[in-house]
């Protein structure tokens, strides 16, 4: 079974390098997109929630695969107070969904290690009908001082940036001159770079500050699950608050 290991410095930009390294290894695998997304989430978690994000530290990535199965293992540098675990954040929380997403993509999720030596999170991907149900897309959010103002699920990077561009300019016209000019600069100079970065799987954000108000737009690649078909199904009473068109089509978070 081919197995590859590599250590990446504890810098956020190294997550992108880890993702591309994984894509190169699994270029001919049907799991390549799911594996890249898992590396992004596990690598980011290691940097944010362990000593891997400290100066001079690192995280380790191991990739092993057969034609039917892929194993992705990320080991952090320890220094945490809690073992990595799946969280269930509230609707307006902007963090805490990473490991839950990995658990959805993977057939199995293993966590071992300790706070001192570091934890290893291993995701196991299998070729099965359950993985084919997942739809890849982009999740966009606009937050004001940390609270969610609006969100949008896009099918491709162009649609994601189009939503950001439209909502950005609607709000920017009501701001002071400096944040308005900053929005214009993003539109003119940074938007093409953001589009290419999203295509490569890198999350993007733009923040405008208006006096005591901070407005942030973000877009990142995610996996969506199709909604359950309404045909022949008994849905909960709350479902009657929505139209059949809304429930019969589309995708959920």
PDB file of C-alpha atoms in Angstrom:
ATOM      1  CA  UNK A   1       0.000   0.000   0.000  1.00  0.00           C
ATOM      2  CA  UNK A   2       1.652   3.297  -1.053  1.00  0.00           C
ATOM      3  CA  UNK A   3       2.184   5.572   1.962  1.00  0.00           C
ATOM      4  CA  UNK A   4       3.479   9.151   1.907  1.00  0.00           C
ATOM      5  CA  UNK A   5       4.490  11.333   4.877  1.00  0.00           C
ATOM      6  CA  UNK A   6       5.492  14.966   5.101  1.00  0.00           C
ATOM      7  CA  UNK A   7       5.908  17.619   7.793  1.00  0.00           C
ATOM      8  CA  UNK A   8       4.594  21.137   7.146  1.00  0.00           C
ATOM      9  CA  UNK A   9       5.632  24.279   9.064  1.00  0.00           C
ATOM     10  CA  UNK A  10       3.009  25.715  11.388  1.00  0.00           C
ATOM     11  CA  UNK A  11       1.882  28.533   9.086  1.00  0.00           C
ATOM     12  CA  UNK A  12      -1.634  28.910   7.724  1.00  0.00           C
ATOM     13  CA  UNK A  13      -0.410  29.180   4.130  1.00  0.00           C
ATOM     14  CA  UNK A  14       1.124  25.716   4.505  1.00  0.00           C
ATOM     15  CA  UNK A  15      -2.380  24.228   4.582  1.00  0.00           C
ATOM     16  CA  UNK A  16      -2.648  25.100   0.892  1.00  0.00           C
ATOM     17  CA  UNK A  17       0.680  23.365   0.208  1.00  0.00           C
ATOM     18  CA  UNK A  18      -0.512  20.291   2.123  1.00  0.00           C
ATOM     19  CA  UNK A  19      -3.722  20.232   0.109  1.00  0.00           C
ATOM     20  CA  UNK A  20      -1.862  20.463  -3.213  1.00  0.00           C
ATOM     21  CA  UNK A  21       0.591  17.757  -2.118  1.00  0.00           C
ATOM     22  CA  UNK A  22      -2.370  15.502  -1.358  1.00  0.00           C
ATOM     23  CA  UNK A  23      -3.954  16.269  -4.735  1.00  0.00           C
ATOM     24  CA  UNK A  24      -0.700  15.348  -6.498  1.00  0.00           C
ATOM     25  CA  UNK A  25      -0.558  12.001  -4.693  1.00  0.00           C
ATOM     26  CA  UNK A  26      -4.220  11.172  -5.335  1.00  0.00           C
ATOM     27  CA  UNK A  27      -4.462  12.703  -8.808  1.00  0.00           C
ATOM     28  CA  UNK A  28      -5.998   9.533 -10.251  1.00  0.00           C
ATOM     29  CA  UNK A  29      -8.202   8.671  -7.278  1.00  0.00           C
ATOM     30  CA  UNK A  30     -11.956   9.255  -7.140  1.00  0.00           C
ATOM     31  CA  UNK A  31     -11.395  10.463  -3.561  1.00  0.00           C
ATOM     32  CA  UNK A  32      -9.097  13.365  -4.481  1.00  0.00           C
ATOM     33  CA  UNK A  33     -11.627  16.183  -3.839  1.00  0.00           C
ATOM     34  CA  UNK A  34     -12.837  14.771  -0.515  1.00  0.00           C
ATOM     35  CA  UNK A  35      -9.253  14.098   0.586  1.00  0.00           C
ATOM     36  CA  UNK A  36      -8.177  17.666  -0.241  1.00  0.00           C
ATOM     37  CA  UNK A  37     -11.094  19.057   1.761  1.00  0.00           C
ATOM     38  CA  UNK A  38     -10.271  16.802   4.723  1.00  0.00           C
ATOM     39  CA  UNK A  39      -6.608  17.905   4.680  1.00  0.00           C
ATOM     40  CA  UNK A  40      -7.760  21.536   4.688  1.00  0.00           C
ATOM     41  CA  UNK A  41     -10.009  21.039   7.710  1.00  0.00           C
ATOM     42  CA  UNK A  42      -7.605  18.874   9.739  1.00  0.00           C
ATOM     43  CA  UNK A  43      -4.583  21.025   8.938  1.00  0.00           C
ATOM     44  CA  UNK A  44      -6.449  24.208   9.866  1.00  0.00           C
ATOM     45  CA  UNK A  45      -7.685  22.644  13.127  1.00  0.00           C
ATOM     46  CA  UNK A  46      -4.124  21.627  14.040  1.00  0.00           C
ATOM     47  CA  UNK A  47      -2.883  25.186  13.550  1.00  0.00           C
ATOM     48  CA  UNK A  48      -5.782  26.847  15.367  1.00  0.00           C
ATOM     49  CA  UNK A  49      -6.238  24.482  18.295  1.00  0.00           C
ATOM     50  CA  UNK A  50      -2.798  23.054  19.100  1.00  0.00           C
ATOM     51  CA  UNK A  51       0.823  24.083  19.488  1.00  0.00           C
ATOM     52  CA  UNK A  52       1.314  23.394  15.762  1.00  0.00           C
ATOM     53  CA  UNK A  53       0.346  27.023  15.163  1.00  0.00           C
ATOM     54  CA  UNK A  54       3.117  28.346  17.415  1.00  0.00           C
ATOM     55  CA  UNK A  55       6.320  29.792  16.025  1.00  0.00           C
ATOM     56  CA  UNK A  56       8.739  27.070  14.976  1.00  0.00           C
ATOM     57  CA  UNK A  57       6.167  24.264  15.277  1.00  0.00           C
ATOM     58  CA  UNK A  58       4.618  22.085  12.551  1.00  0.00           C
ATOM     59  CA  UNK A  59       1.960  19.509  11.725  1.00  0.00           C
ATOM     60  CA  UNK A  60       2.489  16.110  10.100  1.00  0.00           C
ATOM     61  CA  UNK A  61       0.449  14.699   7.237  1.00  0.00           C
ATOM     62  CA  UNK A  62       0.352  11.075   6.120  1.00  0.00           C
ATOM     63  CA  UNK A  63      -1.519   9.819   3.037  1.00  0.00           C
ATOM     64  CA  UNK A  64      -1.988   6.124   2.231  1.00  0.00           C
ATOM     65  CA  UNK A  65      -4.223   4.622  -0.432  1.00  0.00           C
ATOM     66  CA  UNK A  66      -5.412   1.610  -2.350  1.00  0.00           C
ATOM     67  CA  UNK A  67      -7.765   1.711  -5.371  1.00  0.00           C
ATOM     68  CA  UNK A  68     -10.760   1.505  -3.009  1.00  0.00           C
ATOM     69  CA  UNK A  69      -9.594   3.265   0.167  1.00  0.00           C
ATOM     70  CA  UNK A  70      -7.712   6.401   1.196  1.00  0.00           C
ATOM     71  CA  UNK A  71      -6.362   7.189   4.660  1.00  0.00           C
ATOM     72  CA  UNK A  72      -5.601  10.795   5.646  1.00  0.00           C
ATOM     73  CA  UNK A  73      -3.822  11.314   8.993  1.00  0.00           C
ATOM     74  CA  UNK A  74      -2.861  14.691  10.500  1.00  0.00           C
ATOM     75  CA  UNK A  75      -0.796  14.844  13.693  1.00  0.00           C
ATOM     76  CA  UNK A  76      -0.591  18.071  15.683  1.00  0.00           C
ATOM     77  CA  UNK A  77       2.150  19.232  18.066  1.00  0.00           C
ATOM     78  CA  UNK A  78       0.096  18.805  21.233  1.00  0.00           C
ATOM     79  CA  UNK A  79      -0.363  21.527  23.812  1.00  0.00           C
ATOM     80  CA  UNK A  80      -4.161  21.224  23.718  1.00  0.00           C
ATOM     81  CA  UNK A  81      -6.478  20.912  26.688  1.00  0.00           C
ATOM     82  CA  UNK A  82      -9.094  18.794  24.935  1.00  0.00           C
ATOM     83  CA  UNK A  83      -9.045  15.854  22.553  1.00  0.00           C
ATOM     84  CA  UNK A  84     -10.236  16.730  19.009  1.00  0.00           C
ATOM     85  CA  UNK A  85     -13.939  15.901  18.805  1.00  0.00           C
ATOM     86  CA  UNK A  86     -16.985  16.566  16.645  1.00  0.00           C
ATOM     87  CA  UNK A  87     -18.847  19.674  17.787  1.00  0.00           C
ATOM     88  CA  UNK A  88     -22.426  20.762  17.157  1.00  0.00           C
ATOM     89  CA  UNK A  89     -22.259  24.591  16.954  1.00  0.00           C
ATOM     90  CA  UNK A  90     -25.262  26.880  16.799  1.00  0.00           C
ATOM     91  CA  UNK A  91     -26.551  28.227  13.505  1.00  0.00           C
ATOM     92  CA  UNK A  92     -24.814  31.596  13.924  1.00  0.00           C
ATOM     93  CA  UNK A  93     -21.468  30.191  15.118  1.00  0.00           C
ATOM     94  CA  UNK A  94     -18.673  30.682  12.596  1.00  0.00           C
ATOM     95  CA  UNK A  95     -16.387  27.947  14.005  1.00  0.00           C
ATOM     96  CA  UNK A  96     -16.658  24.351  15.160  1.00  0.00           C
ATOM     97  CA  UNK A  97     -17.870  22.651  11.985  1.00  0.00           C
ATOM     98  CA  UNK A  98     -14.535  21.378  10.615  1.00  0.00           C
ATOM     99  CA  UNK A  99     -14.364  17.969  12.270  1.00  0.00           C
ATOM    100  CA  UNK A 100     -18.109  17.436  11.744  1.00  0.00           C
ATOM    101  CA  UNK A 101     -17.548  17.940   8.014  1.00  0.00           C
ATOM    102  CA  UNK A 102     -14.667  15.453   8.050  1.00  0.00           C
ATOM    103  CA  UNK A 103     -16.854  12.933   9.880  1.00  0.00           C
ATOM    104  CA  UNK A 104     -19.504  13.346   7.178  1.00  0.00           C
ATOM    105  CA  UNK A 105     -17.036  12.766   4.351  1.00  0.00           C
ATOM    106  CA  UNK A 106     -15.210   9.844   5.960  1.00  0.00           C
ATOM    107  CA  UNK A 107     -16.402   6.276   6.427  1.00  0.00           C
ATOM    108  CA  UNK A 108     -14.458   6.160   9.694  1.00  0.00           C
ATOM    109  CA  UNK A 109     -12.781   8.785  11.884  1.00  0.00           C
ATOM    110  CA  UNK A 110     -10.116   7.818  14.437  1.00  0.00           C
ATOM    111  CA  UNK A 111      -8.523  10.075  17.080  1.00  0.00           C
ATOM    112  CA  UNK A 112      -5.598   8.915  19.195  1.00  0.00           C
ATOM    113  CA  UNK A 113      -2.693  10.457  21.084  1.00  0.00           C
ATOM    114  CA  UNK A 114      -2.528  12.807  24.048  1.00  0.00           C
ATOM    115  CA  UNK A 115      -2.272  16.498  24.911  1.00  0.00           C
ATOM    116  CA  UNK A 116       1.476  16.350  25.519  1.00  0.00           C
ATOM    117  CA  UNK A 117       2.738  14.371  22.511  1.00  0.00           C
ATOM    118  CA  UNK A 118       0.003  15.461  20.133  1.00  0.00           C
ATOM    119  CA  UNK A 119      -3.157  13.977  18.665  1.00  0.00           C
ATOM    120  CA  UNK A 120      -3.491  12.183  15.345  1.00  0.00           C
ATOM    121  CA  UNK A 121      -6.817  12.400  13.511  1.00  0.00           C
ATOM    122  CA  UNK A 122      -7.211   9.760  10.793  1.00  0.00           C
ATOM    123  CA  UNK A 123     -10.000   9.869   8.214  1.00  0.00           C
ATOM    124  CA  UNK A 124     -10.771   6.764   6.169  1.00  0.00           C
ATOM    125  CA  UNK A 125     -12.472   7.152   2.788  1.00  0.00           C
ATOM    126  CA  UNK A 126     -14.134   4.272   0.969  1.00  0.00           C
ATOM    127  CA  UNK A 127     -15.741   4.002  -2.451  1.00  0.00           C
ATOM    128  CA  UNK A 128     -19.415   3.722  -1.568  1.00  0.00           C
ATOM    129  CA  UNK A 129     -22.804   5.186  -2.582  1.00  0.00           C
ATOM    130  CA  UNK A 130     -22.800   7.384   0.525  1.00  0.00           C
ATOM    131  CA  UNK A 131     -19.821   9.432  -0.696  1.00  0.00           C
ATOM    132  CA  UNK A 132     -21.341  10.030  -4.129  1.00  0.00           C
ATOM    133  CA  UNK A 133     -24.319  11.800  -2.518  1.00  0.00           C
ATOM    134  CA  UNK A 134     -22.089  14.665  -1.405  1.00  0.00           C
ATOM    135  CA  UNK A 135     -22.092  17.731  -3.630  1.00  0.00           C
ATOM    136  CA  UNK A 136     -19.132  20.088  -3.627  1.00  0.00           C
ATOM    137  CA  UNK A 137     -19.828  23.796  -3.615  1.00  0.00           C
ATOM    138  CA  UNK A 138     -18.944  27.055  -1.837  1.00  0.00           C
ATOM    139  CA  UNK A 139     -20.345  28.528   1.356  1.00  0.00           C
ATOM    140  CA  UNK A 140     -20.437  32.333   1.573  1.00  0.00           C
ATOM    141  CA  UNK A 141     -21.168  34.430   4.648  1.00  0.00           C
ATOM    142  CA  UNK A 142     -21.372  38.070   5.602  1.00  0.00           C
ATOM    143  CA  UNK A 143     -20.863  38.879   9.268  1.00  0.00           C
ATOM    144  CA  UNK A 144     -21.125  42.174  11.159  1.00  0.00           C
ATOM    145  CA  UNK A 145     -19.021  42.378  14.322  1.00  0.00           C
ATOM    146  CA  UNK A 146     -18.969  38.579  14.424  1.00  0.00           C
ATOM    147  CA  UNK A 147     -22.720  38.051  13.980  1.00  0.00           C
ATOM    148  CA  UNK A 148     -24.053  36.542  10.768  1.00  0.00           C
ATOM    149  CA  UNK A 149     -25.849  39.028   8.515  1.00  0.00           C
ATOM    150  CA  UNK A 150     -26.410  36.770   5.507  1.00  0.00           C
ATOM    151  CA  UNK A 151     -25.249  33.573   3.812  1.00  0.00           C
ATOM    152  CA  UNK A 152     -25.354  31.934   0.391  1.00  0.00           C
ATOM    153  CA  UNK A 153     -24.533  28.494  -1.013  1.00  0.00           C
ATOM    154  CA  UNK A 154     -22.837  28.661  -4.413  1.00  0.00           C
ATOM    155  CA  UNK A 155     -22.157  25.927  -6.924  1.00  0.00           C
ATOM    156  CA  UNK A 156     -18.884  27.345  -8.267  1.00  0.00           C
ATOM    157  CA  UNK A 157     -16.249  30.004  -7.428  1.00  0.00           C
ATOM    158  CA  UNK A 158     -17.698  32.483  -9.938  1.00  0.00           C
ATOM    159  CA  UNK A 159     -21.122  32.357  -8.313  1.00  0.00           C
ATOM    160  CA  UNK A 160     -19.600  32.696  -4.844  1.00  0.00           C
ATOM    161  CA  UNK A 161     -17.675  35.848  -5.796  1.00  0.00           C
ATOM    162  CA  UNK A 162     -20.682  37.240  -7.629  1.00  0.00           C
ATOM    163  CA  UNK A 163     -22.695  37.057  -4.391  1.00  0.00           C
ATOM    164  CA  UNK A 164     -19.878  38.707  -2.428  1.00  0.00           C
ATOM    165  CA  UNK A 165     -19.450  41.392  -5.083  1.00  0.00           C
ATOM    166  CA  UNK A 166     -23.170  42.254  -5.182  1.00  0.00           C
ATOM    167  CA  UNK A 167     -23.687  42.378  -1.415  1.00  0.00           C
ATOM    168  CA  UNK A 168     -20.359  44.156  -0.916  1.00  0.00           C
ATOM    169  CA  UNK A 169     -21.231  47.033  -3.211  1.00  0.00           C
ATOM    170  CA  UNK A 170     -24.771  47.344  -1.838  1.00  0.00           C
ATOM    171  CA  UNK A 171     -23.349  47.909   1.642  1.00  0.00           C
ATOM    172  CA  UNK A 172     -20.198  49.820   0.655  1.00  0.00           C
ATOM    173  CA  UNK A 173     -22.161  52.684  -0.876  1.00  0.00           C
ATOM    174  CA  UNK A 174     -23.494  53.512   2.606  1.00  0.00           C
ATOM    175  CA  UNK A 175     -20.081  53.530   4.280  1.00  0.00           C
ATOM    176  CA  UNK A 176     -17.463  56.230   4.741  1.00  0.00           C
ATOM    177  CA  UNK A 177     -15.162  57.146   1.878  1.00  0.00           C
ATOM    178  CA  UNK A 178     -12.188  55.009   2.975  1.00  0.00           C
ATOM    179  CA  UNK A 179     -14.031  51.640   3.297  1.00  0.00           C
ATOM    180  CA  UNK A 180     -15.815  52.453   0.042  1.00  0.00           C
ATOM    181  CA  UNK A 181     -12.471  52.986  -1.709  1.00  0.00           C
ATOM    182  CA  UNK A 182     -11.178  49.758  -0.172  1.00  0.00           C
ATOM    183  CA  UNK A 183     -14.175  47.903  -1.604  1.00  0.00           C
ATOM    184  CA  UNK A 184     -13.432  49.411  -5.018  1.00  0.00           C
ATOM    185  CA  UNK A 185      -9.799  48.318  -4.786  1.00  0.00           C
ATOM    186  CA  UNK A 186     -10.882  44.777  -4.013  1.00  0.00           C
ATOM    187  CA  UNK A 187     -13.271  44.821  -6.969  1.00  0.00           C
ATOM    188  CA  UNK A 188     -10.601  46.071  -9.347  1.00  0.00           C
ATOM    189  CA  UNK A 189      -7.364  44.439  -8.215  1.00  0.00           C
ATOM    190  CA  UNK A 190      -7.978  41.603  -5.745  1.00  0.00           C
ATOM    191  CA  UNK A 191     -11.125  39.958  -7.093  1.00  0.00           C
ATOM    192  CA  UNK A 192      -9.326  38.075  -9.936  1.00  0.00           C
ATOM    193  CA  UNK A 193      -6.776  36.744  -7.431  1.00  0.00           C
ATOM    194  CA  UNK A 194      -9.569  35.694  -5.080  1.00  0.00           C
ATOM    195  CA  UNK A 195     -11.277  33.807  -7.907  1.00  0.00           C
ATOM    196  CA  UNK A 196      -8.126  31.851  -8.722  1.00  0.00           C
ATOM    197  CA  UNK A 197      -7.534  31.108  -5.037  1.00  0.00           C
ATOM    198  CA  UNK A 198     -11.080  29.750  -4.626  1.00  0.00           C
ATOM    199  CA  UNK A 199     -10.566  27.539  -7.657  1.00  0.00           C
ATOM    200  CA  UNK A 200      -7.480  26.149  -5.906  1.00  0.00           C
ATOM    201  CA  UNK A 201      -9.524  25.467  -2.764  1.00  0.00           C
ATOM    202  CA  UNK A 202      -8.213  28.350  -0.623  1.00  0.00           C
ATOM    203  CA  UNK A 203     -10.821  30.221   1.479  1.00  0.00           C
ATOM    204  CA  UNK A 204     -11.129  33.948   0.825  1.00  0.00           C
ATOM    205  CA  UNK A 205     -12.310  36.922   2.873  1.00  0.00           C
ATOM    206  CA  UNK A 206     -12.586  40.689   2.717  1.00  0.00           C
ATOM    207  CA  UNK A 207     -13.171  42.974   5.708  1.00  0.00           C
ATOM    208  CA  UNK A 208     -14.351  46.589   5.727  1.00  0.00           C
ATOM    209  CA  UNK A 209     -14.280  48.780   8.842  1.00  0.00           C
ATOM    210  CA  UNK A 210     -16.774  51.603   9.276  1.00  0.00           C
ATOM    211  CA  UNK A 211     -16.188  53.451  12.543  1.00  0.00           C
ATOM    212  CA  UNK A 212     -16.997  50.823  15.221  1.00  0.00           C
ATOM    213  CA  UNK A 213     -18.485  48.354  12.753  1.00  0.00           C
ATOM    214  CA  UNK A 214     -16.502  45.523  11.110  1.00  0.00           C
ATOM    215  CA  UNK A 215     -18.085  43.763   8.138  1.00  0.00           C
ATOM    216  CA  UNK A 216     -16.518  40.579   6.763  1.00  0.00           C
ATOM    217  CA  UNK A 217     -17.376  38.528   3.682  1.00  0.00           C
ATOM    218  CA  UNK A 218     -16.008  34.983   3.441  1.00  0.00           C
ATOM    219  CA  UNK A 219     -16.181  32.182   0.881  1.00  0.00           C
ATOM    220  CA  UNK A 220     -14.832  28.652   1.262  1.00  0.00           C
ATOM    221  CA  UNK A 221     -15.206  25.284  -0.375  1.00  0.00           C
ATOM    222  CA  UNK A 222     -17.553  22.843   1.385  1.00  0.00           C
ATOM    223  CA  UNK A 223     -19.525  19.654   0.750  1.00  0.00           C
ATOM    224  CA  UNK A 224     -23.324  19.728   0.762  1.00  0.00           C
ATOM    225  CA  UNK A 225     -25.763  16.894   1.394  1.00  0.00           C
ATOM    226  CA  UNK A 226     -28.891  16.711  -0.840  1.00  0.00           C
ATOM    227  CA  UNK A 227     -32.195  17.275   0.911  1.00  0.00           C
ATOM    228  CA  UNK A 228     -34.357  14.214   1.495  1.00  0.00           C
ATOM    229  CA  UNK A 229     -36.940  13.724  -1.231  1.00  0.00           C
ATOM    230  CA  UNK A 230     -40.441  14.685  -0.104  1.00  0.00           C
ATOM    231  CA  UNK A 231     -42.037  11.950  -2.202  1.00  0.00           C
ATOM    232  CA  UNK A 232     -43.464   9.285   0.115  1.00  0.00           C
ATOM    233  CA  UNK A 233     -41.843  10.803   3.187  1.00  0.00           C
ATOM    234  CA  UNK A 234     -43.408  12.093   6.386  1.00  0.00           C
ATOM    235  CA  UNK A 235     -41.650  15.302   7.326  1.00  0.00           C
ATOM    236  CA  UNK A 236     -41.763  17.009  10.738  1.00  0.00           C
ATOM    237  CA  UNK A 237     -44.433  19.624  11.418  1.00  0.00           C
ATOM    238  CA  UNK A 238     -41.960  22.490  11.061  1.00  0.00           C
ATOM    239  CA  UNK A 239     -41.524  21.545   7.409  1.00  0.00           C
ATOM    240  CA  UNK A 240     -45.026  22.815   6.683  1.00  0.00           C
ATOM    241  CA  UNK A 241     -43.766  26.348   7.302  1.00  0.00           C
ATOM    242  CA  UNK A 242     -41.928  26.147   3.962  1.00  0.00           C
ATOM    243  CA  UNK A 243     -43.107  25.659   0.420  1.00  0.00           C
ATOM    244  CA  UNK A 244     -42.885  22.339  -1.428  1.00  0.00           C
ATOM    245  CA  UNK A 245     -40.505  23.951  -3.910  1.00  0.00           C
ATOM    246  CA  UNK A 246     -38.088  24.860  -1.125  1.00  0.00           C
ATOM    247  CA  UNK A 247     -38.161  21.385   0.404  1.00  0.00           C
ATOM    248  CA  UNK A 248     -38.155  19.350  -2.765  1.00  0.00           C
ATOM    249  CA  UNK A 249     -35.052  20.867  -4.267  1.00  0.00           C
ATOM    250  CA  UNK A 250     -31.690  22.285  -3.289  1.00  0.00           C
ATOM    251  CA  UNK A 251     -29.096  21.367  -0.768  1.00  0.00           C
ATOM    252  CA  UNK A 252     -28.602  21.834   2.937  1.00  0.00           C
ATOM    253  CA  UNK A 253     -25.609  23.015   4.917  1.00  0.00           C
TER     254      UNK A 253
END
